[in-house]
Amino acid sequence: MALGDINKDGLVDIFLAGNQTSNRLYLNQGNLQFKDITDQAGLNSSGFWSTGISMADINGDGLLDIYVCKSGPQGGKKRHNELYINNGDLTFTEKSKDFGLAEERLSQHAVFF
């Protein structure tokens, strides 16, 4: 699980890693109400094994990006860790190869500082 304010509204949003189900992103709407925006955000990962998530501003634009560590058979489709760059409109674009972060070895979690 990773917690962070993805849309800079002052509310903490929730991202959950999935392995036998898709990862999920929940947008905090206040008063303990959350909306599942996984599909509209471009983050559905059905069929792939995620192990850990980190939120950090990887590209320095002031918005939290999402880095997802993966596990599973080597060389499989989408086996590499994924970096989702925040587009600022509640959508994300996968850019791990562009940033040199498409690690294919077994990963549990990553930390950025």
PDB file of N, CA and C in Angstrom, residues 32-94:
ATOM      1  N   LEU A  32     -14.111  10.248   4.740  1.00  0.00           N
ATOM      2  CA  LEU A  32     -13.891   8.799   4.616  1.00  0.00           C
ATOM      3  C   LEU A  32     -14.627   8.173   3.427  1.00  0.00           C
ATOM      4  N   GLN A  33     -14.797   8.945   2.371  1.00  0.00           N
ATOM      5  CA  GLN A  33     -15.400   8.462   1.131  1.00  0.00           C
ATOM      6  C   GLN A  33     -14.299   8.374   0.076  1.00  0.00           C
ATOM      7  N   PHE A  34     -14.172   7.204  -0.558  1.00  0.00           N
ATOM      8  CA  PHE A  34     -13.142   6.982  -1.565  1.00  0.00           C
ATOM      9  C   PHE A  34     -13.775   6.483  -2.853  1.00  0.00           C
ATOM     10  N   LYS A  35     -13.239   6.919  -3.994  1.00  0.00           N
ATOM     11  CA  LYS A  35     -13.726   6.502  -5.299  1.00  0.00           C
ATOM     12  C   LYS A  35     -12.632   5.716  -6.002  1.00  0.00           C
ATOM     13  N   ASP A  36     -12.969   4.537  -6.510  1.00  0.00           N
ATOM     14  CA  ASP A  36     -12.020   3.712  -7.262  1.00  0.00           C
ATOM     15  C   ASP A  36     -11.851   4.323  -8.653  1.00  0.00           C
ATOM     16  N   ILE A  37     -10.659   4.853  -8.938  1.00  0.00           N
ATOM     17  CA  ILE A  37     -10.390   5.471 -10.245  1.00  0.00           C
ATOM     18  C   ILE A  37      -9.334   4.690 -11.023  1.00  0.00           C
ATOM     19  N   THR A  38      -9.126   3.436 -10.660  1.00  0.00           N
ATOM     20  CA  THR A  38      -8.081   2.609 -11.269  1.00  0.00           C
ATOM     21  C   THR A  38      -8.148   2.605 -12.788  1.00  0.00           C
ATOM     22  N   ASP A  39      -9.286   2.261 -13.333  1.00  0.00           N
ATOM     23  CA  ASP A  39      -9.411   2.128 -14.788  1.00  0.00           C
ATOM     24  C   ASP A  39      -9.252   3.465 -15.499  1.00  0.00           C
ATOM     25  N   GLN A  40      -9.933   4.507 -15.030  1.00  0.00           N
ATOM     26  CA  GLN A  40      -9.831   5.815 -15.694  1.00  0.00           C
ATOM     27  C   GLN A  40      -8.428   6.392 -15.582  1.00  0.00           C
ATOM     28  N   ALA A  41      -7.687   5.993 -14.538  1.00  0.00           N
ATOM     29  CA  ALA A  41      -6.327   6.489 -14.347  1.00  0.00           C
ATOM     30  C   ALA A  41      -5.307   5.733 -15.202  1.00  0.00           C
ATOM     31  N   GLY A  42      -5.722   4.620 -15.832  1.00  0.00           N
ATOM     32  CA  GLY A  42      -4.814   3.827 -16.662  1.00  0.00           C
ATOM     33  C   GLY A  42      -3.917   2.914 -15.855  1.00  0.00           C
ATOM     34  N   LEU A  43      -4.388   2.455 -14.697  1.00  0.00           N
ATOM     35  CA  LEU A  43      -3.555   1.670 -13.781  1.00  0.00           C
ATOM     36  C   LEU A  43      -4.020   0.228 -13.612  1.00  0.00           C
ATOM     37  N   ASN A  44      -4.949  -0.255 -14.400  1.00  0.00           N
ATOM     38  CA  ASN A  44      -5.412  -1.627 -14.258  1.00  0.00           C
ATOM     39  C   ASN A  44      -4.266  -2.583 -14.572  1.00  0.00           C
ATOM     40  N   SER A  45      -4.085  -3.577 -13.724  1.00  0.00           N
ATOM     41  CA  SER A  45      -2.963  -4.505 -13.877  1.00  0.00           C
ATOM     42  C   SER A  45      -3.409  -5.959 -13.773  1.00  0.00           C
ATOM     43  N   SER A  46      -4.608  -6.258 -14.178  1.00  0.00           N
ATOM     44  CA  SER A  46      -5.120  -7.630 -14.083  1.00  0.00           C
ATOM     45  C   SER A  46      -4.176  -8.604 -14.776  1.00  0.00           C
ATOM     46  N   GLY A  47      -3.887  -9.725 -14.095  1.00  0.00           N
ATOM     47  CA  GLY A  47      -3.034 -10.759 -14.675  1.00  0.00           C
ATOM     48  C   GLY A  47      -1.561 -10.601 -14.387  1.00  0.00           C
ATOM     49  N   PHE A  48      -1.167  -9.570 -13.635  1.00  0.00           N
ATOM     50  CA  PHE A  48       0.235  -9.340 -13.332  1.00  0.00           C
ATOM     51  C   PHE A  48       0.426  -9.255 -11.830  1.00  0.00           C
ATOM     52  N   TRP A  49       1.573  -9.669 -11.337  1.00  0.00           N
ATOM     53  CA  TRP A  49       1.848  -9.825  -9.916  1.00  0.00           C
ATOM     54  C   TRP A  49       2.643  -8.622  -9.406  1.00  0.00           C
ATOM     55  N   SER A  50       1.998  -7.747  -8.656  1.00  0.00           N
ATOM     56  CA  SER A  50       2.661  -6.590  -8.060  1.00  0.00           C
ATOM     57  C   SER A  50       3.023  -6.914  -6.615  1.00  0.00           C
ATOM     58  N   THR A  51       4.159  -6.405  -6.156  1.00  0.00           N
ATOM     59  CA  THR A  51       4.624  -6.731  -4.805  1.00  0.00           C
ATOM     60  C   THR A  51       4.749  -5.516  -3.896  1.00  0.00           C
ATOM     61  N   GLY A  52       4.978  -4.356  -4.416  1.00  0.00           N
ATOM     62  CA  GLY A  52       5.148  -3.175  -3.586  1.00  0.00           C
ATOM     63  C   GLY A  52       5.003  -1.908  -4.401  1.00  0.00           C
ATOM     64  N   ILE A  53       4.656  -0.827  -3.711  1.00  0.00           N
ATOM     65  CA  ILE A  53       4.425   0.458  -4.381  1.00  0.00           C
ATOM     66  C   ILE A  53       5.110   1.570  -3.623  1.00  0.00           C
ATOM     67  N   SER A  54       5.632   2.529  -4.353  1.00  0.00           N
ATOM     68  CA  SER A  54       6.145   3.759  -3.754  1.00  0.00           C
ATOM     69  C   SER A  54       5.557   4.932  -4.514  1.00  0.00           C
ATOM     70  N   MET A  55       5.232   5.981  -3.781  1.00  0.00           N
ATOM     71  CA  MET A  55       4.816   7.237  -4.417  1.00  0.00           C
ATOM     72  C   MET A  55       5.911   8.255  -4.169  1.00  0.00           C
ATOM     73  N   ALA A  56       6.338   8.910  -5.236  1.00  0.00           N
ATOM     74  CA  ALA A  56       7.363   9.947  -5.148  1.00  0.00           C
ATOM     75  C   ALA A  56       7.259  10.809  -6.400  1.00  0.00           C
ATOM     76  N   ASP A  57       7.731  12.040  -6.297  1.00  0.00           N
ATOM     77  CA  ASP A  57       7.748  12.929  -7.465  1.00  0.00           C
ATOM     78  C   ASP A  57       9.019  12.636  -8.251  1.00  0.00           C
ATOM     79  N   ILE A  58       8.982  11.652  -9.108  1.00  0.00           N
ATOM     80  CA  ILE A  58      10.161  11.189  -9.840  1.00  0.00           C
ATOM     81  C   ILE A  58      10.644  12.204 -10.864  1.00  0.00           C
ATOM     82  N   ASN A  59       9.741  12.877 -11.555  1.00  0.00           N
ATOM     83  CA  ASN A  59      10.147  13.795 -12.626  1.00  0.00           C
ATOM     84  C   ASN A  59      10.202  15.259 -12.193  1.00  0.00           C
ATOM     85  N   GLY A  60      10.003  15.542 -10.903  1.00  0.00           N
ATOM     86  CA  GLY A  60      10.181  16.897 -10.383  1.00  0.00           C
ATOM     87  C   GLY A  60       9.135  17.911 -10.809  1.00  0.00           C
ATOM     88  N   ASP A  61       7.929  17.468 -11.149  1.00  0.00           N
ATOM     89  CA  ASP A  61       6.894  18.409 -11.582  1.00  0.00           C
ATOM     90  C   ASP A  61       5.928  18.794 -10.465  1.00  0.00           C
ATOM     91  N   GLY A  62       6.193  18.324  -9.229  1.00  0.00           N
ATOM     92  CA  GLY A  62       5.336  18.659  -8.099  1.00  0.00           C
ATOM     93  C   GLY A  62       4.162  17.717  -7.887  1.00  0.00           C
ATOM     94  N   LEU A  63       4.040  16.692  -8.724  1.00  0.00           N
ATOM     95  CA  LEU A  63       2.957  15.712  -8.608  1.00  0.00           C
ATOM     96  C   LEU A  63       3.537  14.348  -8.248  1.00  0.00           C
ATOM     97  N   LEU A  64       2.817  13.594  -7.414  1.00  0.00           N
ATOM     98  CA  LEU A  64       3.277  12.264  -7.040  1.00  0.00           C
ATOM     99  C   LEU A  64       3.111  11.284  -8.193  1.00  0.00           C
ATOM    100  N   ASP A  65       4.189  10.564  -8.488  1.00  0.00           N
ATOM    101  CA  ASP A  65       4.181   9.488  -9.467  1.00  0.00           C
ATOM    102  C   ASP A  65       4.122   8.171  -8.689  1.00  0.00           C
ATOM    103  N   ILE A  66       3.865   7.068  -9.377  1.00  0.00           N
ATOM    104  CA  ILE A  66       3.705   5.771  -8.715  1.00  0.00           C
ATOM    105  C   ILE A  66       4.666   4.764  -9.337  1.00  0.00           C
ATOM    106  N   TYR A  67       5.499   4.141  -8.484  1.00  0.00           N
ATOM    107  CA  TYR A  67       6.430   3.095  -8.919  1.00  0.00           C
ATOM    108  C   TYR A  67       5.945   1.767  -8.357  1.00  0.00           C
ATOM    109  N   VAL A  68       5.710   0.797  -9.245  1.00  0.00           N
ATOM    110  CA  VAL A  68       5.162  -0.506  -8.854  1.00  0.00           C
ATOM    111  C   VAL A  68       6.214  -1.582  -9.091  1.00  0.00           C
ATOM    112  N   CYS A  69       6.582  -2.300  -8.032  1.00  0.00           N
ATOM    113  CA  CYS A  69       7.514  -3.423  -8.141  1.00  0.00           C
ATOM    114  C   CYS A  69       6.742  -4.665  -8.549  1.00  0.00           C
ATOM    115  N   LYS A  70       7.390  -5.510  -9.354  1.00  0.00           N
ATOM    116  CA  LYS A  70       6.745  -6.707  -9.889  1.00  0.00           C
ATOM    117  C   LYS A  70       7.541  -7.955  -9.526  1.00  0.00           C
ATOM    118  N   SER A  71       6.855  -9.083  -9.589  1.00  0.00           N
ATOM    119  CA  SER A  71       7.460 -10.389  -9.397  1.00  0.00           C
ATOM    120  C   SER A  71       6.797 -11.340 -10.379  1.00  0.00           C
ATOM    121  N   GLY A  72       7.294 -12.551 -10.438  1.00  0.00           N
ATOM    122  CA  GLY A  72       6.730 -13.539 -11.345  1.00  0.00           C
ATOM    123  C   GLY A  72       7.787 -14.103 -12.258  1.00  0.00           C
ATOM    124  N   PRO A  73       7.374 -14.910 -13.225  1.00  0.00           N
ATOM    125  CA  PRO A  73       8.331 -15.553 -14.131  1.00  0.00           C
ATOM    126  C   PRO A  73       9.157 -14.533 -14.915  1.00  0.00           C
ATOM    127  N   GLN A  74      10.475 -14.749 -14.952  1.00  0.00           N
ATOM    128  CA  GLN A  74      11.363 -13.862 -15.711  1.00  0.00           C
ATOM    129  C   GLN A  74      10.975 -13.864 -17.188  1.00  0.00           C
ATOM    130  N   GLY A  75      11.054 -12.710 -17.815  1.00  0.00           N
ATOM    131  CA  GLY A  75      10.788 -12.587 -19.239  1.00  0.00           C
ATOM    132  C   GLY A  75       9.320 -12.556 -19.613  1.00  0.00           C
ATOM    133  N   GLY A  76       8.433 -12.603 -18.639  1.00  0.00           N
ATOM    134  CA  GLY A  76       7.007 -12.570 -18.926  1.00  0.00           C
ATOM    135  C   GLY A  76       6.557 -11.190 -19.377  1.00  0.00           C
ATOM    136  N   LYS A  77       5.381 -11.129 -19.954  1.00  0.00           N
ATOM    137  CA  LYS A  77       4.810  -9.858 -20.396  1.00  0.00           C
ATOM    138  C   LYS A  77       4.601  -8.940 -19.198  1.00  0.00           C
ATOM    139  N   LYS A  78       5.002  -7.693 -19.326  1.00  0.00           N
ATOM    140  CA  LYS A  78       4.881  -6.696 -18.253  1.00  0.00           C
ATOM    141  C   LYS A  78       5.541  -7.157 -16.961  1.00  0.00           C
ATOM    142  N   ARG A  79       6.619  -7.916 -17.051  1.00  0.00           N
ATOM    143  CA  ARG A  79       7.317  -8.450 -15.890  1.00  0.00           C
ATOM    144  C   ARG A  79       8.164  -7.369 -15.204  1.00  0.00           C
ATOM    145  N   HIS A  80       8.516  -6.332 -15.925  1.00  0.00           N
ATOM    146  CA  HIS A  80       9.370  -5.272 -15.385  1.00  0.00           C
ATOM    147  C   HIS A  80       8.597  -4.370 -14.420  1.00  0.00           C
ATOM    148  N   ASN A  81       9.344  -3.770 -13.474  1.00  0.00           N
ATOM    149  CA  ASN A  81       8.744  -2.768 -12.600  1.00  0.00           C
ATOM    150  C   ASN A  81       8.220  -1.632 -13.468  1.00  0.00           C
ATOM    151  N   GLU A  82       7.170  -0.981 -12.984  1.00  0.00           N
ATOM    152  CA  GLU A  82       6.533   0.061 -13.783  1.00  0.00           C
ATOM    153  C   GLU A  82       6.549   1.400 -13.049  1.00  0.00           C
ATOM    154  N   LEU A  83       6.828   2.451 -13.804  1.00  0.00           N
ATOM    155  CA  LEU A  83       6.783   3.818 -13.288  1.00  0.00           C
ATOM    156  C   LEU A  83       5.635   4.535 -13.983  1.00  0.00           C
ATOM    157  N   TYR A  84       4.645   4.932 -13.193  1.00  0.00           N
ATOM    158  CA  TYR A  84       3.496   5.659 -13.726  1.00  0.00           C
ATOM    159  C   TYR A  84       3.654   7.137 -13.409  1.00  0.00           C
ATOM    160  N   ILE A  85       3.865   7.929 -14.451  1.00  0.00           N
ATOM    161  CA  ILE A  85       4.020   9.379 -14.319  1.00  0.00           C
ATOM    162  C   ILE A  85       2.637  10.009 -14.235  1.00  0.00           C
ATOM    163  N   ASN A  86       2.462  10.860 -13.234  1.00  0.00           N
ATOM    164  CA  ASN A  86       1.201  11.555 -12.999  1.00  0.00           C
ATOM    165  C   ASN A  86       1.035  12.646 -14.054  1.00  0.00           C
ATOM    166  N   ASN A  87      -0.044  12.582 -14.830  1.00  0.00           N
ATOM    167  CA  ASN A  87      -0.308  13.568 -15.883  1.00  0.00           C
ATOM    168  C   ASN A  87      -1.006  14.819 -15.366  1.00  0.00           C
ATOM    169  N   GLY A  88      -1.380  14.837 -14.085  1.00  0.00           N
ATOM    170  CA  GLY A  88      -2.027  16.006 -13.496  1.00  0.00           C
ATOM    171  C   GLY A  88      -3.524  16.087 -13.716  1.00  0.00           C
ATOM    172  N   ASP A  89      -4.092  15.056 -14.356  1.00  0.00           N
ATOM    173  CA  ASP A  89      -5.533  15.059 -14.634  1.00  0.00           C
ATOM    174  C   ASP A  89      -6.191  13.753 -14.181  1.00  0.00           C
ATOM    175  N   LEU A  90      -5.623  13.146 -13.138  1.00  0.00           N
ATOM    176  CA  LEU A  90      -6.067  11.863 -12.594  1.00  0.00           C
ATOM    177  C   LEU A  90      -5.817  10.703 -13.546  1.00  0.00           C
ATOM    178  N   THR A  91      -4.868  10.875 -14.484  1.00  0.00           N
ATOM    179  CA  THR A  91      -4.403   9.772 -15.328  1.00  0.00           C
ATOM    180  C   THR A  91      -2.894   9.657 -15.174  1.00  0.00           C
ATOM    181  N   PHE A  92      -2.376   8.485 -15.526  1.00  0.00           N
ATOM    182  CA  PHE A  92      -0.953   8.195 -15.407  1.00  0.00           C
ATOM    183  C   PHE A  92      -0.466   7.539 -16.690  1.00  0.00           C
ATOM    184  N   THR A  93       0.820   7.751 -17.022  1.00  0.00           N
ATOM    185  CA  THR A  93       1.434   7.149 -18.197  1.00  0.00           C
ATOM    186  C   THR A  93       2.644   6.348 -17.752  1.00  0.00           C
ATOM    187  N   GLU A  94       2.737   5.092 -18.194  1.00  0.00           N
ATOM    188  CA  GLU A  94       3.842   4.215 -17.817  1.00  0.00           C
ATOM    189  C   GLU A  94       5.115   4.635 -18.569  1.00  0.00           C
TER     190      GLU A  94
END
